[in-house]
mmCIF file of C-alpha atoms in Angstrom:
data_model
loop_
_atom_site.group_PDB
_atom_site.id
_atom_site.type_symbol
_atom_site.label_atom_id
_atom_site.label_comp_id
_atom_site.label_asym_id
_atom_site.label_seq_id
_atom_site.Cartn_x
_atom_site.Cartn_y
_atom_site.Cartn_z
ATOM 1 C CA LEU A 464 82.685 94.845 85.751
ATOM 2 C CA SER A 465 84.572 93.790 82.785
ATOM 3 C CA MET A 466 87.668 94.313 83.710
ATOM 4 C CA THR A 467 88.054 93.487 86.977
ATOM 5 C CA LEU A 468 86.351 89.761 86.487
ATOM 6 C CA MET A 469 88.980 88.827 84.459
ATOM 7 C CA SER A 470 91.622 90.056 86.340
ATOM 8 C CA VAL A 471 90.305 88.007 89.269
ATOM 9 C CA PHE A 472 89.890 85.161 87.064
ATOM 10 C CA LEU A 473 93.029 85.271 86.858
ATOM 11 C CA ASP A 474 94.168 85.314 89.725
ATOM 12 C CA SER A 475 91.383 82.507 90.665
ATOM 13 C CA VAL A 476 94.350 80.364 88.146
ATOM 14 C CA GLY A 477 97.106 81.640 90.778
ATOM 15 C CA PHE A 478 98.094 83.630 87.159
ATOM 16 C CA PHE A 479 98.967 86.593 89.641
ATOM 17 C CA ARG A 480 100.926 84.368 92.981
ATOM 18 C CA TYR A 481 102.611 83.290 90.230
ATOM 19 C CA LEU A 482 103.997 86.529 88.882
ATOM 20 C CA ALA A 483 104.494 88.026 92.164
ATOM 21 C CA SER A 484 106.442 85.180 93.281
ATOM 22 C CA TYR A 485 108.474 84.230 90.042
ATOM 23 C CA VAL A 486 109.783 88.315 90.380
ATOM 24 C CA LEU A 487 110.015 88.072 94.525
ATOM 25 C CA GLY A 488 112.328 85.234 93.749
ATOM 26 C CA HIS A 489 115.050 86.791 91.968
ATOM 27 C CA ALA A 490 115.682 89.226 95.314
ATOM 28 C CA LYS A 491 118.354 86.963 96.497
ATOM 29 C CA ALA A 492 118.903 87.780 99.878
ATOM 30 C CA SER A 493 118.492 91.960 99.710
ATOM 31 C CA GLN A 494 116.079 93.910 100.950
ATOM 32 C CA ARG A 495 116.268 96.256 98.913
ATOM 33 C CA SER A 496 116.874 94.263 95.621
ATOM 34 C CA LEU A 497 112.992 93.057 97.115
ATOM 35 C CA PHE A 498 111.259 96.364 97.860
ATOM 36 C CA LEU A 499 112.597 97.354 94.665
ATOM 37 C CA TRP A 500 110.880 94.774 91.796
ATOM 38 C CA LEU A 501 107.662 94.481 93.995
ATOM 39 C CA TYR A 502 107.038 98.577 93.068
ATOM 40 C CA LEU A 503 108.595 97.853 89.098
ATOM 41 C CA ILE A 504 106.300 94.384 89.765
ATOM 42 C CA VAL A 505 102.914 96.141 91.158
ATOM 43 C CA SER A 506 103.514 99.328 88.366
ATOM 44 C CA ILE A 507 103.437 96.920 85.945
ATOM 45 C CA LEU A 508 100.180 94.837 86.272
ATOM 46 C CA THR A 509 97.830 97.936 87.886
ATOM 47 C CA VAL A 510 98.858 100.016 84.757
ATOM 48 C CA PHE A 511 96.954 96.967 82.663
ATOM 49 C CA THR A 512 94.484 95.809 85.479
ATOM 50 C CA SER A 513 93.153 97.946 88.207
ATOM 51 C CA ASN A 514 94.664 99.129 91.213
ATOM 52 C CA ASP A 515 92.122 97.325 93.500
ATOM 53 C CA ILE A 516 92.798 93.992 92.047
ATOM 54 C CA ILE A 517 96.837 94.166 92.212
ATOM 55 C CA VAL A 518 95.964 95.454 95.808
ATOM 56 C CA LEU A 519 93.739 92.320 97.074
ATOM 57 C CA THR A 520 95.887 90.232 95.132
ATOM 58 C CA PHE A 521 99.651 90.859 96.625
ATOM 59 C CA THR A 522 97.779 92.900 99.681
ATOM 60 C CA PRO A 523 97.809 88.377 101.880
ATOM 61 C CA PHE A 524 100.959 87.801 99.842
ATOM 62 C CA ILE A 525 103.207 90.338 100.939
ATOM 63 C CA CYS A 526 101.864 89.710 104.455
ATOM 64 C CA TYR A 527 102.672 85.497 103.534
ATOM 65 C CA PHE A 528 106.016 86.778 102.535
ATOM 66 C CA ALA A 529 107.557 89.024 105.012
ATOM 67 C CA HIS A 530 106.244 85.841 108.159
ATOM 68 C CA ASN A 531 107.917 83.632 106.654
ATOM 69 C CA ALA A 532 110.939 85.487 105.956
ATOM 70 C CA LYS A 533 110.809 87.500 108.998
ATOM 71 C CA ILE A 534 111.062 91.139 107.878
ATOM 72 C CA ASP A 535 108.835 93.798 108.731
ATOM 73 C CA ALA A 536 106.063 93.548 105.977
ATOM 74 C CA ILE A 537 105.272 97.102 106.110
ATOM 75 C CA PRO A 538 107.612 98.959 104.146
ATOM 76 C CA TYR A 539 106.477 96.395 101.079
ATOM 77 C CA LEU A 540 102.731 96.598 101.949
ATOM 78 C CA VAL A 541 102.800 100.756 101.890
ATOM 79 C CA CYS A 542 105.235 100.214 98.811
ATOM 80 C CA GLU A 543 102.421 98.138 97.137
ATOM 81 C CA PHE A 544 99.781 100.349 98.162
ATOM 82 C CA VAL A 545 101.283 103.947 96.772
ATOM 83 C CA ALA A 546 102.532 101.767 93.024
ATOM 84 C CA ALA A 547 99.589 100.479 92.631
ATOM 85 C CA ASN A 548 97.300 104.255 92.648
ATOM 86 C CA THR A 549 100.475 105.881 91.340
ATOM 87 C CA TRP A 550 100.576 103.871 88.341
ATOM 88 C CA SER A 551 96.563 103.555 87.913
ATOM 89 C CA MET A 552 96.535 106.848 86.550
ATOM 90 C CA ALA A 553 98.810 105.777 83.629
ATOM 91 C CA LEU A 554 95.601 104.043 81.534
ATOM 92 C CA ILE A 555 91.963 104.592 81.358
ATOM 93 C CA ILE A 556 91.796 101.610 82.889
ATOM 94 C CA GLY A 557 94.141 101.233 85.943
ATOM 95 C CA ASN A 558 91.022 102.531 87.926
ATOM 96 C CA PRO A 559 87.400 103.317 87.586
ATOM 97 C CA THR A 560 87.829 107.065 88.750
ATOM 98 C CA ASN A 561 89.404 107.091 85.188
ATOM 99 C CA ILE A 562 86.518 105.676 83.650
ATOM 100 C CA TYR A 563 84.023 108.024 84.818
ATOM 101 C CA LEU A 564 85.865 111.313 84.738
ATOM 102 C CA MET A 565 87.238 110.657 81.426
ATOM 103 C CA THR A 566 84.653 108.195 78.575
ATOM 104 C CA GLY A 567 82.080 110.138 78.984
ATOM 105 C CA THR A 568 84.435 113.833 77.328
ATOM 106 C CA GLY A 569 85.240 111.902 73.647
ATOM 107 C CA VAL A 570 88.860 111.504 74.343
ATOM 108 C CA SER A 571 90.038 108.559 73.445
ATOM 109 C CA PHE A 572 92.160 106.105 74.513
ATOM 110 C CA ILE A 573 95.919 106.687 72.626
ATOM 111 C CA ASP A 574 94.835 110.466 73.967
ATOM 112 C CA TYR A 575 94.471 110.084 77.469
ATOM 113 C CA THR A 576 97.782 107.967 77.760
ATOM 114 C CA LEU A 577 99.252 110.284 75.850
ATOM 115 C CA THR A 578 98.671 113.230 78.192
ATOM 116 C CA MET A 579 98.681 111.575 81.421
ATOM 117 C CA ILE A 580 102.452 108.802 80.563
ATOM 118 C CA ILE A 581 104.740 111.642 81.607
ATOM 119 C CA PRO A 582 102.503 112.859 84.949
ATOM 120 C CA THR A 583 102.711 108.804 86.086
ATOM 121 C CA ALA A 584 106.073 108.760 85.327
ATOM 122 C CA LEU A 585 107.508 112.170 87.446
ATOM 123 C CA ALA A 586 105.350 110.451 90.355
ATOM 124 C CA GLY A 587 106.013 107.240 89.906
ATOM 125 C CA ILE A 588 109.884 108.304 90.031
ATOM 126 C CA VAL A 589 109.513 111.164 93.539
ATOM 127 C CA SER A 590 107.152 108.116 95.131
ATOM 128 C CA PHE A 591 109.751 105.177 94.758
ATOM 129 C CA ILE A 592 112.497 107.503 95.316
ATOM 130 C CA ILE A 593 110.545 109.232 98.091
ATOM 131 C CA LEU A 594 109.510 105.218 99.956
ATOM 132 C CA ARG A 595 113.219 103.744 99.841
ATOM 133 C CA LEU A 596 114.283 107.057 102.586
ATOM 134 C CA LEU A 597 111.961 106.245 104.191
ATOM 135 C CA PHE A 598 111.983 103.174 105.241
ATOM 136 C CA ALA A 599 116.186 103.343 104.777
ATOM 137 C CA LYS A 600 116.937 101.863 107.721
ATOM 138 C CA LYS A 601 114.719 99.031 107.524
ATOM 139 C CA LEU A 602 115.287 97.973 103.959
ATOM 140 C CA LYS A 603 119.384 97.825 105.751
ATOM 141 C CA LYS A 604 118.782 94.028 107.180
ATOM 142 C CA GLY A 605 118.744 90.970 105.353
ATOM 143 C CA PHE A 606 116.361 87.929 105.423
ATOM 144 C CA GLY A 607 115.718 84.678 104.847
ATOM 145 C CA ALA A 608 114.045 83.996 101.715
ATOM 146 C CA SER A 609 111.260 82.046 101.931
ATOM 147 C CA SER A 610 112.049 78.781 100.108
ATOM 148 C CA GLN A 611 108.689 78.377 98.974
ATOM 149 C CA LYS A 612 107.638 78.633 95.267
ATOM 150 C CA VAL A 613 104.454 79.711 93.561
ATOM 151 C CA LYS A 614 103.698 77.436 89.803
ATOM 152 C CA VAL A 615 101.257 78.270 87.846
ATOM 153 C CA GLU A 616 97.779 76.387 89.270
ATOM 154 C CA ASP A 617 96.060 75.734 85.493
ATOM 155 C CA LYS A 618 98.178 76.860 83.012
ATOM 156 C CA THR A 619 94.828 76.180 80.214
ATOM 157 C CA LEU A 620 92.989 78.856 81.725
ATOM 158 C CA THR A 621 96.397 81.170 82.877
ATOM 159 C CA ALA A 622 96.615 81.164 78.572
ATOM 160 C CA VAL A 623 93.337 82.036 77.789
ATOM 161 C CA GLY A 624 92.898 84.443 80.089
ATOM 162 C CA VAL A 625 95.247 86.227 79.973
ATOM 163 C CA MET A 626 95.425 86.239 76.391
ATOM 164 C CA HIS A 627 91.576 88.080 77.069
ATOM 165 C CA LEU A 628 93.239 90.769 78.691
ATOM 166 C CA ALA A 629 95.780 91.456 76.417
ATOM 167 C CA ILE A 630 93.116 91.348 73.058
ATOM 168 C CA CYS A 631 91.547 93.575 75.240
ATOM 169 C CA ILE A 632 93.895 96.230 76.214
ATOM 170 C CA VAL A 633 94.831 96.313 72.341
ATOM 171 C CA LEU A 634 91.604 97.143 71.279
ATOM 172 C CA MET A 635 90.447 99.235 73.648
ATOM 173 C CA VAL A 636 93.949 100.899 72.586
ATOM 174 C CA ILE A 637 92.796 101.366 69.101
ATOM 175 C CA SER A 638 89.487 101.824 70.383
ATOM 176 C CA SER A 639 88.531 105.291 68.692
ATOM 177 C CA TYR A 640 89.865 104.053 64.677
ATOM 178 C CA ILE A 641 86.985 100.838 65.270
ATOM 179 C CA SER A 642 84.759 102.629 66.403
ATOM 180 C CA LEU A 643 83.892 100.925 69.121
ATOM 181 C CA PRO A 644 83.145 101.927 72.832
ATOM 182 C CA MET A 645 85.207 100.477 75.319
ATOM 183 C CA TRP A 646 82.688 98.768 77.127
ATOM 184 C CA ILE A 647 81.632 96.938 74.610
ATOM 185 C CA ILE A 648 84.932 95.649 74.322
ATOM 186 C CA SER A 649 85.356 95.074 77.784
ATOM 187 C CA PHE A 650 81.947 93.367 78.586
ATOM 188 C CA GLY A 651 82.525 91.148 74.612
ATOM 189 C CA CYS A 652 86.274 89.950 75.702
ATOM 190 C CA PHE A 653 85.196 88.962 79.814
ATOM 191 C CA VAL A 654 82.051 87.476 77.603
ATOM 192 C CA SER A 655 84.067 85.452 75.710
ATOM 193 C CA LEU A 656 87.369 84.165 78.457
ATOM 194 C CA PHE A 657 83.732 83.315 80.312
ATOM 195 C CA VAL A 658 82.739 80.852 77.806
ATOM 196 C CA CYS A 659 85.913 79.308 76.913
ATOM 197 C CA ALA A 660 86.345 79.012 80.619
ATOM 198 C CA LEU A 661 82.606 76.943 81.138
ATOM 199 C CA ALA A 662 83.580 74.982 77.788
ATOM 200 C CA ILE A 663 87.063 73.796 78.776
ATOM 201 C CA LEU A 664 85.771 72.867 81.818
ATOM 202 C CA LEU A 665 83.191 71.490 81.195
ATOM 203 C CA PHE A 666 85.358 69.277 78.666
ATOM 204 C CA ARG A 667 87.538 67.848 81.302
ATOM 205 C CA LYS A 668 84.910 67.576 83.245
ATOM 206 C CA GLU A 669 85.895 69.372 85.931
ATOM 207 C CA GLY A 670 83.791 71.237 88.673
ATOM 208 C CA LEU A 671 83.235 75.157 88.280
ATOM 209 C CA HIS A 672 84.847 76.523 91.554
ATOM 210 C CA LYS A 673 87.177 78.995 89.549
ATOM 211 C CA ILE A 674 84.300 80.732 87.818
ATOM 212 C CA GLY A 675 82.240 80.321 90.750
ATOM 213 C CA GLU A 676 85.141 82.045 92.346
ATOM 214 C CA THR A 677 85.534 85.019 90.949
ATOM 215 C CA PHE A 678 82.607 85.881 90.370
ATOM 216 C CA LYS A 679 81.698 85.392 94.163
ATOM 217 C CA HIS A 680 84.777 88.423 94.600
ATOM 218 C CA ALA A 681 83.690 90.812 92.201
ATOM 219 C CA PRO A 682 83.315 94.321 93.348
ATOM 220 C CA TYR A 683 79.497 94.631 93.188
ATOM 221 C CA GLU A 684 79.574 96.750 96.289
ATOM 222 C CA ILE A 685 80.686 99.093 93.301
ATOM 223 C CA ILE A 686 76.883 99.740 91.536
ATOM 224 C CA PRO A 687 74.935 100.465 94.048
ATOM 225 C CA PHE A 688 77.533 102.944 96.029
ATOM 226 C CA VAL A 689 78.617 105.110 93.010
ATOM 227 C CA LEU A 690 74.218 104.696 91.623
ATOM 228 C CA SER A 691 73.726 106.288 95.143
ATOM 229 C CA MET A 692 76.387 108.855 94.249
ATOM 230 C CA PHE A 693 74.710 109.522 90.988
ATOM 231 C CA VAL A 694 71.187 110.922 92.965
ATOM 232 C CA LEU A 695 73.377 112.452 95.491
ATOM 233 C CA VAL A 696 75.606 114.617 92.780
ATOM 234 C CA LEU A 697 72.061 115.454 91.171
ATOM 235 C CA ALA A 698 70.706 116.849 94.156
ATOM 236 C CA LEU A 699 73.867 118.650 95.369
ATOM 237 C CA GLU A 700 73.963 120.195 90.816
ATOM 238 C CA LYS A 701 69.780 121.185 91.628
ATOM 239 C CA VAL A 702 69.688 123.238 94.672
ATOM 240 C CA GLY A 703 73.595 125.042 92.986
ATOM 241 C CA VAL A 704 76.216 123.387 95.016
ATOM 242 C CA THR A 705 78.140 122.020 91.920
ATOM 243 C CA GLY A 706 77.643 126.078 90.536
ATOM 244 C CA LYS A 707 79.414 127.795 93.398
ATOM 245 C CA ILE A 708 82.356 124.774 94.355
ATOM 246 C CA ALA A 709 82.719 126.050 90.001
ATOM 247 C CA GLU A 710 83.348 129.927 90.546
ATOM 248 C CA ILE A 711 85.408 129.232 93.368
ATOM 249 C CA LEU A 712 87.702 126.948 91.439
ATOM 250 C CA SER A 713 87.614 128.827 88.581
ATOM 251 C CA LYS A 714 89.025 131.918 90.190
ATOM 252 C CA GLY A 715 93.019 130.278 90.113
ATOM 253 C CA ASP A 716 94.619 128.063 87.645
ATOM 254 C CA THR A 717 92.862 125.682 86.593
ATOM 255 C CA ILE A 718 95.106 122.384 86.481
ATOM 256 C CA PHE A 719 96.186 123.552 90.176
ATOM 257 C CA GLY A 720 93.609 124.522 91.371
ATOM 258 C CA TYR A 721 90.947 120.955 90.606
ATOM 259 C CA GLY A 722 94.205 118.956 90.810
ATOM 260 C CA LEU A 723 94.294 120.734 94.798
ATOM 261 C CA ALA A 724 90.505 119.837 95.496
ATOM 262 C CA SER A 725 90.468 117.065 93.911
ATOM 263 C CA PHE A 726 92.623 115.456 95.854
ATOM 264 C CA PHE A 727 91.625 116.851 99.533
ATOM 265 C CA GLY A 728 87.929 116.084 98.183
ATOM 266 C CA ALA A 729 88.455 112.143 97.857
ATOM 267 C CA ASN A 730 89.333 112.134 101.736
ATOM 268 C CA LEU A 731 86.371 114.172 102.380
ATOM 269 C CA ILE A 732 84.129 112.028 100.372
ATOM 270 C CA ASN A 733 86.015 108.598 98.987
ATOM 271 C CA ASN A 734 87.455 109.046 95.329
ATOM 272 C CA ILE A 735 84.243 107.887 93.639
ATOM 273 C CA PRO A 736 81.564 109.904 94.835
ATOM 274 C CA MET A 737 83.823 113.258 93.941
ATOM 275 C CA SER A 738 84.852 112.545 90.652
ATOM 276 C CA VAL A 739 80.949 112.070 90.123
ATOM 277 C CA LEU A 740 80.810 115.496 91.845
ATOM 278 C CA PHE A 741 83.872 116.858 90.030
ATOM 279 C CA SER A 742 82.225 115.877 86.162
ATOM 280 C CA SER A 743 79.421 117.051 87.119
ATOM 281 C CA VAL A 744 81.051 120.859 88.448
ATOM 282 C CA THR A 745 83.595 120.177 85.443
ATOM 283 C CA GLU A 746 80.228 119.942 82.742
ATOM 284 C CA THR A 747 80.487 124.483 83.102
ATOM 285 C CA LEU A 748 83.951 124.759 82.005
ATOM 286 C CA ALA A 749 84.402 125.738 78.863
ATOM 287 C CA LEU A 750 87.198 123.263 76.507
ATOM 288 C CA PRO A 751 90.218 122.943 76.621
ATOM 289 C CA GLN A 752 89.156 124.665 80.588
ATOM 290 C CA ARG A 753 87.360 121.131 80.597
ATOM 291 C CA LEU A 754 90.053 119.409 79.520
ATOM 292 C CA TYR A 755 92.221 120.778 82.154
ATOM 293 C CA ALA A 756 90.273 120.350 85.238
ATOM 294 C CA LEU A 757 89.214 116.709 84.205
ATOM 295 C CA TYR A 758 93.132 115.209 83.798
ATOM 296 C CA ALA A 759 93.532 116.976 86.677
ATOM 297 C CA SER A 760 90.877 115.457 89.351
ATOM 298 C CA VAL A 761 91.828 111.907 87.996
ATOM 299 C CA ALA A 762 95.408 112.663 89.167
ATOM 300 C CA GLY A 763 94.003 113.477 92.656
ATOM 301 C CA SER A 764 91.777 110.902 92.335
ATOM 302 C CA ASN A 765 94.066 108.175 92.184
ATOM 303 C CA LEU A 766 96.946 110.310 93.803
ATOM 304 C CA GLY A 767 94.611 111.142 96.736
ATOM 305 C CA ALA A 768 94.156 107.315 97.423
ATOM 306 C CA PHE A 769 97.197 107.102 99.791
ATOM 307 C CA LEU A 770 96.266 110.448 102.108
ATOM 308 C CA THR A 771 94.136 108.784 104.246
ATOM 309 C CA PRO A 772 92.764 105.023 104.623
ATOM 310 C CA VAL A 773 89.172 107.102 103.216
ATOM 311 C CA GLY A 774 90.528 108.103 100.418
ATOM 312 C CA ALA A 775 89.397 104.770 98.048
ATOM 313 C CA LEU A 776 87.589 101.826 98.177
ATOM 314 C CA ALA A 777 91.126 100.223 97.875
ATOM 315 C CA GLY A 778 91.851 101.862 100.944
ATOM 316 C CA ILE A 779 89.551 100.997 102.744
ATOM 317 C CA MET A 780 89.538 97.113 102.149
ATOM 318 C CA TRP A 781 93.146 97.286 102.887
ATOM 319 C CA THR A 782 93.410 98.146 105.715
ATOM 320 C CA ALA A 783 90.870 95.548 106.641
ATOM 321 C CA LEU A 784 93.164 92.919 104.814
ATOM 322 C CA LEU A 785 96.295 94.711 106.852
ATOM 323 C CA LYS A 786 94.087 93.432 110.762
ATOM 324 C CA LYS A 787 92.755 90.497 108.752
ATOM 325 C CA HIS A 788 96.445 89.352 108.568
ATOM 326 C CA GLY A 789 97.467 91.223 112.391
ATOM 327 C CA GLU A 790 99.241 93.686 110.937
ATOM 328 C CA LYS A 791 99.883 97.013 112.599
ATOM 329 C CA LEU A 792 99.222 100.910 110.850
ATOM 330 C CA SER A 793 96.787 102.884 112.346
ATOM 331 C CA PHE A 794 95.128 106.676 111.127
ATOM 332 C CA ALA A 795 97.707 108.399 111.911
ATOM 333 C CA ARG A 796 100.648 105.985 110.363
ATOM 334 C CA PHE A 797 98.952 106.465 107.195
ATOM 335 C CA ILE A 798 97.794 109.963 107.301
ATOM 336 C CA CYS A 799 102.013 110.697 108.240
ATOM 337 C CA TYR A 800 103.369 108.610 105.297
ATOM 338 C CA GLY A 801 100.494 109.224 103.216
ATOM 339 C CA LEU A 802 101.354 113.045 104.071
ATOM 340 C CA ILE A 803 104.966 112.381 103.001
ATOM 341 C CA ILE A 804 104.458 110.672 100.151
ATOM 342 C CA ALA A 805 101.551 111.517 98.699
ATOM 343 C CA LEU A 806 101.814 115.397 98.302
ATOM 344 C CA PRO A 807 105.373 116.057 97.043
ATOM 345 C CA SER A 808 104.011 112.166 94.349
ATOM 346 C CA MET A 809 100.635 115.037 93.318
ATOM 347 C CA MET A 810 103.179 118.237 93.068
ATOM 348 C CA VAL A 811 104.845 117.117 90.567
ATOM 349 C CA ALA A 812 102.069 115.703 88.633
ATOM 350 C CA ILE A 813 100.052 118.581 88.264
ATOM 351 C CA ILE A 814 103.491 120.135 87.274
ATOM 352 C CA GLY A 815 103.146 116.941 85.136
ATOM 353 C CA LEU A 816 100.512 117.617 84.031
ATOM 354 C CA CYS A 817 100.907 121.659 82.922
ATOM 355 C CA ILE A 818 103.590 120.742 81.059
ATOM 356 C CA VAL A 819 101.640 118.154 78.732
ATOM 357 C CA LEU A 820 98.612 121.124 78.581
#
């Protein structure tokens, strides 16, 4: 929540909209160039913030941009969604499922990154190649780029927000060396950011609507959602279901077994409940097999998000945003794209994990 609130704050002061406008403005009149720039900027921002906030931030922008440029928004929307849910694997802070699965294992920020960077890069390269081939015909057409440029709404607050986010990430990287839990670092940076923002706004004698908007758009629904899933998973554990799942998965290769099971499991019960369940299932495994299973489950929880719209909370929120902006993408069409992109991406991520581990 702390990381998300910092990202939402940066969104409220216009940082992401400005960055998107700047990058997309350099795409000239080529849809292929625009497509590449969008994939790169979404990937980079997702690595350092979170997939959910990037999806929520960029979707309205893409719909608006595509309407003005008179181009089909679907290739760019799919590109954004795939990039956000692929590169969210790279750092432990990229997705709540990464945090939940890995923080109880004693794996440091650096160890996690060194393990996941190759599988993430492989999945990222493969997903982009497939996306380009999939939408090749549509991207051949030119477009009339919008002349509207987005400016940073508040340079001071933007600088303060970016500085706090950067400090937070740096401290997380060295957290295992300074013996500070990552939740304390993120919460401390979040508190510091909002105290600084409050002081600046009060000094200017301005309203506090930016802070209010930030808290208003925080994903509070995650709290009862995750707590409820804890209860359900504990119930399954009590009646022996988690043990049965562990027994079935132990019969094959750990990385392939848990990777594919988590990938499809996320699309049966959503990736957050799946992560809670698989965290419990892996407790029966001895090291290093448990770590192998958890890393594979991280890959499944991220890449499973673009197999079906119910694979992740981001997918559910994303499809709701598309309807709001009048973009038509049916459940069946989403799955068609998902099968073509997600399955190969998941397989190369698993292969990458096998190489690294």
